[in-house]
Amino acid sequence: SVVHQPVVLRETMEYLAPAPGQVVVDATVGSGGHAAAIVERIKPGGKLIGIDRDPEAIARAKERLAGEPVVLVNDDYGRLEVILDRLGVAAVDGVLIDCGVSLEQLKTAERGFSFMLEGPLDMRMDPRQETTAAELVNRLPEDELARVLWEYGGERRARSIARAIVE
């Protein structure tokens, strides 16, 4: 299998500046591309905490980072304080959050993130969550749908799009 190469890796490492002995959080570990580069720079004595909402991403990262000083957590980085408390980590030296949809999520039609592949309108970062995007667009009233499109999508035409969906 092809190992995913992270985008802007050089720039990320330059700004994050991981060093031996540090504790670093990759809050969106994905397939572990950035994490692998961070781990090489924090050894010896360092630890990487990798977090991802997507259990499939955690499985890929576990395989890629096997044998490394890494703790992987299947959770939402919005709960970072709780996660660190649970792990007994009082302070970290750096945090990387690479927001967005991963290539693996886009390439998997069943995940429903792609415009190019035919699949259900799912769009759940964690497939164990109950509500899919299809259920939301079919259940929400027009004004609530417009609010979601505006607040979470930054969509300027949120009202007219919501109206068209409801029609």
Coordinates of N, CA, C and O in Angstrom, one line a residue:
S1 N 0.8 -1.2 0.0 CA 0.0 0.0 0.0 C 0.9 1.3 0.0 O 1.9 1.3 0.6
V2 N 0.4 2.3 -0.6 CA 1.1 3.6 -0.7 C 1.0 4.3 0.6 O -0.1 4.4 1.1
V3 N 2.1 4.8 1.1 CA 2.1 5.6 2.3 C 1.8 7.0 2.0 O 2.4 7.6 1.2
H4 N 0.8 7.6 2.7 CA 0.3 8.9 2.4 C 1.4 9.9 2.8 O 2.0 9.8 3.9
Q5 N 1.7 10.8 1.9 CA 2.7 11.9 2.2 C 2.0 13.2 2.6 O 1.1 13.7 1.8
P6 N 2.2 13.7 3.8 CA 1.5 14.9 4.2 C 1.9 16.1 3.4 O 3.0 16.2 2.9
V7 N 0.9 17.1 3.2 CA 1.2 18.3 2.5 C 1.9 19.3 3.4 O 1.7 19.2 4.6
V8 N 2.7 20.1 2.9 CA 3.4 21.2 3.6 C 4.2 20.6 4.9 O 4.2 21.3 5.9
L9 N 4.8 19.5 4.7 CA 5.5 18.8 5.8 C 6.7 19.7 6.3 O 6.8 19.9 7.5
R10 N 7.4 20.2 5.3 CA 8.6 21.0 5.7 C 8.2 22.2 6.5 O 8.8 22.5 7.5
E11 N 7.2 22.9 6.0 CA 6.8 24.1 6.7 C 6.2 23.8 8.1 O 6.4 24.5 9.1
T12 N 5.5 22.7 8.2 CA 4.9 22.2 9.5 C 6.0 22.0 10.5 O 5.9 22.4 11.6
M13 N 7.0 21.2 10.1 CA 8.1 20.9 11.0 C 8.9 22.2 11.3 O 9.3 22.3 12.5
E14 N 9.0 23.1 10.4 CA 9.7 24.3 10.7 C 9.0 25.1 11.8 O 9.6 25.6 12.7
Y15 N 7.7 25.3 11.7 CA 6.9 26.1 12.6 C 6.7 25.4 13.9 O 6.7 26.0 15.0
L16 N 6.5 24.1 13.9 CA 6.2 23.3 15.1 C 7.5 23.1 15.9 O 7.5 23.1 17.1
A17 N 8.6 22.9 15.1 CA 10.0 22.8 15.7 C 10.1 21.7 16.8 O 10.6 22.0 17.9
P18 N 9.6 20.5 16.5 CA 9.7 19.4 17.5 C 11.2 19.1 17.8 O 12.0 19.1 16.9
A19 N 11.5 18.8 19.0 CA 12.9 18.5 19.4 C 12.9 17.3 20.4 O 11.9 17.0 21.0
P20 N 14.1 16.7 20.5 CA 14.2 15.5 21.4 C 13.7 15.8 22.8 O 13.9 16.8 23.4
G21 N 12.9 14.8 23.3 CA 12.4 14.9 24.7 C 11.1 15.6 24.8 O 10.5 15.6 25.9
Q22 N 10.6 16.2 23.7 CA 9.3 16.9 23.8 C 8.1 16.0 23.8 O 8.1 14.9 23.3
V23 N 7.0 16.6 24.3 CA 5.7 15.9 24.2 C 4.9 16.8 23.2 O 4.7 18.0 23.4
V24 N 4.5 16.1 22.1 CA 3.8 16.9 21.1 C 2.4 16.1 20.8 O 2.4 14.9 20.8
V25 N 1.4 16.9 20.5 CA 0.1 16.4 20.2 C -0.1 16.6 18.7 O 0.0 17.7 18.2
D26 N -0.5 15.6 18.0 CA -1.0 15.7 16.6 C -2.5 15.4 16.8 O -2.9 14.3 16.9
A27 N -3.3 16.5 16.8 CA -4.7 16.4 17.2 C -5.6 15.9 16.1 O -6.7 15.7 16.3
T28 N -5.0 15.8 14.9 CA -5.7 15.2 13.7 C -4.7 14.3 13.1 O -4.3 14.5 11.9
V29 N -4.4 13.2 13.7 CA -3.3 12.3 13.3 C -3.5 11.7 11.9 O -2.6 11.4 11.3
G30 N -4.8 11.4 11.5 CA -5.0 10.9 10.2 C -4.3 9.6 10.0 O -4.3 8.7 10.8
S31 N -3.5 9.5 8.9 CA -2.8 8.3 8.6 C -1.4 8.3 9.2 O -0.6 7.4 9.0
G32 N -1.1 9.4 9.9 CA 0.2 9.4 10.7 C 1.4 10.0 9.9 O 2.5 9.9 10.4
G33 N 1.1 10.7 8.8 CA 2.2 11.3 8.1 C 3.0 12.3 8.8 O 4.2 12.3 9.0
H34 N 2.3 13.4 9.3 CA 3.0 14.4 10.1 C 3.5 13.7 11.4 O 4.6 14.1 11.9
A35 N 2.7 12.8 12.0 CA 3.1 12.2 13.3 C 4.5 11.4 13.1 O 5.3 11.5 14.0
A36 N 4.6 10.7 12.0 CA 5.9 10.0 11.8 C 7.1 11.0 11.7 O 8.1 10.7 12.3
A37 N 6.9 12.1 11.1 CA 8.0 13.1 11.0 C 8.3 13.7 12.4 O 9.4 13.9 12.8
I38 N 7.2 14.0 13.1 CA 7.4 14.5 14.5 C 8.1 13.5 15.4 O 9.0 13.9 16.1
V39 N 7.7 12.3 15.4 CA 8.3 11.2 16.2 C 9.8 11.2 16.0 O 10.6 11.0 16.9
E40 N 10.2 11.2 14.7 CA 11.7 11.2 14.4 C 12.4 12.3 15.0 O 13.6 12.2 15.4
R41 N 11.8 13.5 15.2 CA 12.4 14.6 15.8 C 12.3 14.7 17.3 O 13.1 15.5 17.9
I42 N 11.4 14.0 17.9 CA 11.3 14.1 19.4 C 12.0 12.9 20.1 O 12.1 12.9 21.3
K43 N 12.5 12.0 19.3 CA 13.3 10.9 19.9 C 14.7 11.4 20.2 O 15.2 12.2 19.4
P44 N 15.4 11.0 21.2 CA 14.9 10.0 22.3 C 14.2 10.8 23.3 O 14.4 12.0 23.5
G45 N 13.4 10.1 24.1 CA 12.7 10.6 25.3 C 11.4 11.4 25.0 O 10.8 11.7 26.0
G46 N 11.0 11.6 23.8 CA 9.8 12.3 23.6 C 8.6 11.4 23.5 O 8.7 10.2 23.5
K47 N 7.4 12.0 23.4 CA 6.2 11.3 23.2 C 5.3 12.0 22.3 O 5.1 13.3 22.5
L48 N 4.6 11.3 21.4 CA 3.6 11.9 20.6 C 2.2 11.4 21.0 O 2.1 10.2 21.2
I49 N 1.3 12.3 21.2 CA -0.1 11.9 21.4 C -0.9 12.2 20.2 O -1.0 13.4 19.7
G50 N -1.4 11.1 19.5 CA -2.1 11.3 18.3 C -3.6 11.1 18.5 O -4.0 10.1 19.1
I51 N -4.4 12.1 18.1 CA -5.8 12.1 18.3 C -6.5 12.1 16.9 O -6.1 12.8 16.0
D52 N -7.6 11.4 16.8 CA -8.4 11.5 15.6 C -9.8 11.0 15.9 O -10.0 10.0 16.7
R53 N -10.8 11.7 15.4 CA -12.2 11.2 15.5 C -12.6 10.0 14.7 O -13.5 9.3 15.0
D54 N -11.8 9.8 13.7 CA -12.1 8.7 12.7 C -11.4 7.5 13.2 O -10.1 7.4 13.2
P55 N -12.1 6.4 13.5 CA -11.5 5.2 14.0 C -10.7 4.5 12.9 O -9.7 3.8 13.2
E56 N -11.0 4.7 11.6 CA -10.2 4.2 10.5 C -8.9 4.8 10.4 O -7.9 4.2 10.1
A57 N -8.8 6.1 10.7 CA -7.6 6.9 10.7 C -6.7 6.4 11.9 O -5.5 6.2 11.7
I58 N -7.3 6.2 13.0 CA -6.5 5.6 14.2 C -5.9 4.3 13.8 O -4.7 4.0 14.1
A59 N -6.6 3.4 13.1 CA -6.1 2.1 12.7 C -5.0 2.3 11.8 O -3.9 1.6 11.9
R60 N -5.0 3.2 10.8 CA -3.9 3.4 9.9 C -2.7 4.0 10.6 O -1.6 3.5 10.3
A61 N -2.9 4.9 11.5 CA -1.8 5.5 12.3 C -1.2 4.5 13.2 O 0.1 4.4 13.3
K62 N -2.0 3.6 13.8 CA -1.4 2.5 14.6 C -0.5 1.6 13.9 O 0.6 1.3 14.3
E63 N -0.9 1.3 12.6 CA 0.0 0.4 11.8 C 1.2 1.2 11.4 O 2.3 0.6 11.5
R64 N 1.1 2.4 11.0 CA 2.3 3.2 10.5 C 3.2 3.5 11.6 O 4.5 3.6 11.4
L65 N 2.7 3.7 12.9 CA 3.6 4.2 14.0 C 3.9 3.1 15.0 O 4.4 3.4 16.1
A66 N 3.7 1.8 14.6 CA 3.9 0.7 15.5 C 5.4 0.8 16.0 O 6.3 1.0 15.2
G67 N 5.5 0.6 17.3 CA 6.9 0.6 17.9 C 7.4 1.9 18.2 O 8.5 2.0 18.8
E68 N 6.7 3.0 17.9 CA 7.2 4.3 18.2 C 6.6 4.8 19.5 O 5.6 4.3 20.0
P69 N 7.2 5.9 20.1 CA 6.7 6.4 21.4 C 5.4 7.3 21.2 O 5.5 8.5 21.2
V70 N 4.3 6.6 20.9 CA 3.1 7.2 20.5 C 1.9 6.7 21.3 O 1.9 5.5 21.5
V71 N 1.0 7.5 21.7 CA -0.2 7.1 22.3 C -1.3 7.6 21.4 O -1.4 8.8 21.0
L72 N -2.1 6.7 20.9 CA -3.2 7.1 20.0 C -4.6 7.1 20.7 O -4.8 6.1 21.4
V73 N -5.4 8.1 20.4 CA -6.6 8.3 21.1 C -7.7 8.6 20.0 O -7.6 9.5 19.3
N74 N -8.7 7.7 20.0 CA -9.9 7.9 19.1 C -10.9 8.8 19.8 O -11.7 8.4 20.6
D75 N -10.8 10.1 19.6 CA -11.6 11.1 20.2 C -11.6 12.4 19.4 O -10.9 12.5 18.4
D76 N -12.3 13.4 19.9 CA -12.4 14.7 19.2 C -11.4 15.7 19.9 O -11.4 15.8 21.1
Y77 N -10.5 16.4 19.1 CA -9.5 17.2 19.7 C -10.2 18.4 20.4 O -9.5 19.1 21.2
G78 N -11.4 18.6 20.3 CA -12.1 19.6 21.1 C -12.1 19.3 22.5 O -12.4 20.1 23.4
R79 N -11.9 18.0 22.8 CA -11.8 17.5 24.2 C -10.3 17.3 24.6 O -10.0 16.5 25.5
L80 N -9.4 18.1 24.0 CA -8.0 17.9 24.3 C -7.7 18.0 25.8 O -6.9 17.2 26.3
E81 N -8.2 18.9 26.5 CA -7.9 19.1 27.9 C -8.3 17.8 28.7 O -7.6 17.3 29.5
V82 N -9.5 17.3 28.4 CA -10.0 16.0 29.0 C -9.1 14.8 28.6 O -8.7 14.0 29.5
I83 N -8.7 14.8 27.4 CA -7.8 13.7 26.9 C -6.5 13.7 27.6 O -6.0 12.7 28.1
L84 N -5.9 14.9 27.7 CA -4.6 15.1 28.4 C -4.7 14.7 29.9 O -3.8 14.1 30.4
D85 N -5.8 15.2 30.5 CA -6.0 14.9 31.9 C -6.1 13.4 32.1 O -5.4 12.8 33.0
R86 N -6.8 12.7 31.2 CA -7.0 11.3 31.3 C -5.7 10.5 31.2 O -5.4 9.5 31.8
L87 N -4.8 11.1 30.3 CA -3.5 10.5 30.1 C -2.4 10.9 31.2 O -1.3 10.4 31.1
G88 N -2.8 11.8 32.0 CA -1.9 12.3 33.1 C -0.8 13.2 32.5 O 0.3 13.3 33.1
V89 N -1.1 13.9 31.4 CA -0.2 14.8 30.8 C -0.5 16.3 31.2 O -1.6 16.8 30.9
A90 N 0.4 16.9 32.0 CA 0.1 18.2 32.5 C 0.4 19.4 31.5 O -0.2 20.4 31.6
A91 N 1.4 19.1 30.6 CA 1.8 20.2 29.7 C 2.4 19.5 28.4 O 2.9 18.4 28.5
V92 N 2.2 20.2 27.3 CA 2.8 19.7 26.0 C 3.7 20.8 25.5 O 3.5 22.0 25.8
D93 N 4.6 20.4 24.6 CA 5.5 21.4 23.9 C 5.0 21.9 22.6 O 5.5 22.9 22.1
G94 N 4.0 21.2 22.0 CA 3.5 21.6 20.8 C 2.2 20.9 20.4 O 2.0 19.8 20.8
V95 N 1.3 21.5 19.6 CA 0.1 20.9 19.1 C -0.1 21.2 17.7 O 0.1 22.4 17.2
L96 N -0.3 20.2 16.9 CA -0.6 20.3 15.5 C -2.1 19.9 15.2 O -2.5 18.9 15.7
I97 N -2.8 20.8 14.6 CA -4.2 20.6 14.2 C -4.3 20.8 12.7 O -4.2 22.0 12.3
D98 N -4.4 19.8 11.9 CA -4.5 19.9 10.4 C -5.9 19.6 10.1 O -6.4 18.5 9.8
C99 N -6.7 20.7 10.1 CA -8.1 20.6 9.9 C -8.5 20.3 8.4 O -7.8 20.6 7.5
G100 N -9.7 19.6 8.3 CA -10.2 19.3 7.0 C -10.4 17.8 6.8 O -10.2 17.0 7.7
V101 N -10.8 17.5 5.6 CA -11.1 16.1 5.3 C -9.8 15.5 4.7 O -9.1 16.1 4.0
S102 N -9.6 14.2 5.1 CA -8.4 13.6 4.6 C -8.6 13.0 3.2 O -9.7 12.7 2.8
L103 N -7.5 12.7 2.6 CA -7.5 12.1 1.2 C -8.2 10.7 1.3 O -9.0 10.4 0.5
E104 N -8.0 10.0 2.4 CA -8.6 8.7 2.6 C -10.1 8.8 2.7 O -10.9 8.0 2.1
Q105 N -10.6 9.8 3.4 CA -12.0 10.1 3.5 C -12.6 10.4 2.1 O -13.7 10.0 1.8
L106 N -11.9 11.2 1.4 CA -12.4 11.7 0.0 C -12.4 10.5 -1.0 O -13.2 10.4 -1.8
K107 N -11.4 9.6 -0.8 CA -11.3 8.4 -1.7 C -12.3 7.3 -1.4 O -12.4 6.4 -2.2
T108 N -13.0 7.4 -0.3 CA -13.9 6.3 0.1 C -15.3 6.8 -0.1 O -15.9 7.5 0.7
A109 N -15.9 6.3 -1.2 CA -17.3 6.7 -1.6 C -18.3 6.6 -0.5 O -19.2 7.5 -0.3
E110 N -18.2 5.5 0.3 CA -19.2 5.3 1.4 C -19.1 6.4 2.5 O -20.1 6.5 3.2
R111 N -18.0 7.1 2.6 CA -17.9 8.1 3.6 C -18.8 9.4 3.2 O -19.1 10.2 4.1
G112 N -19.1 9.5 1.9 CA -19.9 10.6 1.5 C -19.3 12.0 1.5 O -20.0 13.0 1.6
F113 N -18.0 12.1 1.4 CA -17.4 13.4 1.4 C -17.0 13.9 0.0 O -16.8 15.1 -0.2
S114 N -17.0 13.0 -1.0 CA -16.6 13.3 -2.3 C -17.7 13.8 -3.3 O -18.8 13.3 -3.2
F115 N -17.3 14.7 -4.1 CA -18.2 15.1 -5.2 C -17.9 14.3 -6.4 O -18.8 14.2 -7.3
M116 N -16.8 13.6 -6.5 CA -16.4 12.8 -7.6 C -16.8 11.4 -7.6 O -16.9 10.7 -8.6
L117 N -17.1 10.8 -6.4 CA -17.5 9.4 -6.3 C -19.0 9.3 -5.8 O -19.4 10.1 -5.0
E118 N -19.7 8.4 -6.4 CA -21.1 8.2 -6.0 C -21.1 7.5 -4.7 O -20.5 6.4 -4.5
G119 N -21.9 8.0 -3.8 CA -22.0 7.4 -2.5 C -23.1 8.1 -1.7 O -23.6 9.1 -2.1
P120 N -23.4 7.6 -0.5 CA -24.5 8.2 0.3 C -24.0 9.6 0.9 O -22.8 9.8 1.0
L121 N -24.9 10.4 1.2 CA -24.6 11.7 1.8 C -24.4 11.5 3.3 O -25.3 11.6 4.1
D122 N -23.2 11.1 3.7 CA -22.9 10.7 5.0 C -22.2 11.8 5.7 O -22.7 12.4 6.6
M123 N -20.9 12.0 5.4 CA -20.1 13.1 5.9 C -19.8 13.1 7.4 O -19.5 14.1 8.0
R124 N -19.8 11.9 8.0 CA -19.5 11.9 9.4 C -18.0 11.6 9.6 O -17.5 10.7 9.0
M125 N -17.3 12.5 10.3 CA -15.9 12.3 10.6 C -15.7 11.0 11.4 O -14.7 10.3 11.2
D126 N -16.6 10.7 12.3 CA -16.6 9.5 13.0 C -17.9 8.7 12.6 O -19.0 9.0 13.0
P127 N -17.7 7.6 11.8 CA -18.9 6.9 11.3 C -19.7 6.3 12.4 O -20.8 5.8 12.1
R128 N -19.3 6.3 13.7 CA -20.1 5.7 14.7 C -21.1 6.7 15.2 O -22.0 6.4 16.0
Q129 N -21.0 8.0 14.8 CA -22.0 9.0 15.2 C -23.3 8.6 14.5 O -23.3 8.0 13.5
E130 N -24.4 8.9 15.2 CA -25.7 8.5 14.7 C -26.2 9.2 13.5 O -26.7 8.6 12.6
T131 N -26.1 10.5 13.4 CA -26.7 11.4 12.4 C -25.8 11.6 11.2 O -24.7 12.1 11.3
T132 N -26.4 11.3 10.0 CA -25.7 11.6 8.8 C -26.1 12.9 8.2 O -27.1 13.5 8.6
A133 N -25.3 13.4 7.3 CA -25.7 14.7 6.6 C -27.0 14.5 5.9 O -27.8 15.4 5.9
A134 N -27.3 13.3 5.3 CA -28.6 13.1 4.6 C -29.7 13.2 5.6 O -30.8 13.8 5.2
E135 N -29.6 12.7 6.8 CA -30.6 12.8 7.8 C -30.9 14.3 8.2 O -32.0 14.7 8.3
L136 N -29.8 15.0 8.3 CA -29.9 16.5 8.7 C -30.6 17.3 7.6 O -31.6 18.0 7.9
V137 N -30.2 17.1 6.3 CA -30.8 17.9 5.3 C -32.3 17.5 5.1 O -33.1 18.4 4.6
N138 N -32.7 16.3 5.4 CA -34.0 15.9 5.3 C -34.9 16.2 6.5 O -36.1 16.1 6.4
R139 N -34.3 16.5 7.6 CA -35.0 16.7 8.8 C -35.1 18.2 9.3 O -36.1 18.6 9.9
L140 N -34.0 18.9 9.1 CA -34.0 20.3 9.6 C -34.9 21.2 8.9 O -35.1 21.1 7.7
P141 N -35.6 22.1 9.6 CA -36.4 23.1 9.0 C -35.5 24.1 8.2 O -34.3 24.2 8.5
E142 N -36.1 24.8 7.3 CA -35.3 25.7 6.4 C -34.4 26.7 7.1 O -33.3 26.9 6.8
D143 N -35.0 27.4 8.1 CA -34.2 28.4 8.8 C -33.0 27.8 9.6 O -31.9 28.3 9.6
E144 N -33.2 26.6 10.1 CA -32.1 25.9 10.8 C -31.0 25.4 9.8 O -29.8 25.5 10.1
L145 N -31.5 24.9 8.7 CA -30.6 24.4 7.6 C -29.7 25.6 7.1 O -28.5 25.5 6.9
A146 N -30.4 26.8 6.9 CA -29.7 28.0 6.5 C -28.6 28.4 7.5 O -27.5 28.7 7.2
R147 N -29.0 28.3 8.8 CA -28.0 28.6 9.9 C -26.8 27.7 9.9 O -25.7 28.1 10.0
V148 N -27.0 26.4 9.7 CA -25.9 25.4 9.6 C -25.0 25.7 8.5 O -23.8 25.8 8.6
L149 N -25.6 26.0 7.3 CA -24.8 26.3 6.1 C -24.0 27.6 6.3 O -22.9 27.6 5.8
W150 N -24.6 28.5 6.9 CA -23.9 29.8 7.2 C -22.8 29.7 8.2 O -21.7 30.0 8.0
E151 N -23.2 29.1 9.4 CA -22.2 29.1 10.5 C -21.1 28.1 10.3 O -19.9 28.3 10.6
Y152 N -21.4 26.9 9.8 CA -20.4 25.9 9.6 C -19.8 25.8 8.3 O -18.6 25.3 8.1
G153 N -20.5 26.3 7.3 CA -19.9 26.3 5.9 C -19.5 27.6 5.4 O -18.9 27.7 4.3
G154 N -19.8 28.7 6.1 CA -19.5 30.0 5.6 C -20.2 30.3 4.3 O -19.6 31.1 3.5
E155 N -21.3 29.7 4.0 CA -21.9 29.8 2.7 C -22.7 31.1 2.6 O -23.7 31.3 3.4
R156 N -22.3 32.0 1.7 CA -23.0 33.3 1.6 C -24.5 33.2 1.1 O -25.3 34.0 1.4
R157 N -24.7 32.1 0.3 CA -26.1 31.9 -0.2 C -26.9 30.9 0.6 O -27.7 30.2 0.1
A158 N -26.6 30.8 1.9 CA -27.2 29.8 2.8 C -28.7 29.8 2.7 O -29.3 28.7 2.6
R159 N -29.3 30.9 2.7 CA -30.8 31.0 2.7 C -31.4 30.4 1.5 O -32.3 29.6 1.5
S160 N -30.8 30.8 0.3 CA -31.4 30.3 -1.0 C -31.1 28.8 -1.2 O -31.9 28.1 -1.7
I161 N -30.0 28.4 -0.7 CA -29.6 26.9 -0.8 C -30.6 26.1 0.1 O -31.1 25.1 -0.3
A162 N -30.8 26.6 1.3 CA -31.7 25.9 2.3 C -33.1 25.9 1.7 O -33.8 24.8 1.7
R163 N -33.5 27.0 1.0 CA -34.9 27.0 0.4 C -35.0 26.0 -0.7 O -35.9 25.2 -0.8
A164 N -33.9 25.9 -1.5 CA -33.9 24.9 -2.6 C -33.9 23.5 -2.1 O -34.6 22.6 -2.7
I165 N -33.2 23.2 -1.0 CA -33.1 21.8 -0.5 C -34.5 21.5 0.1 O -35.0 20.4 -0.2
V166 N -35.2 22.4 0.8 CA -36.5 22.1 1.3 C -37.5 21.9 0.2 O -38.3 21.0 0.3
E167 N -37.4 22.6 -0.9 CA -38.3 22.5 -2.0 C -38.1 21.1 -2.6 O -39.0 20.5 -3.1

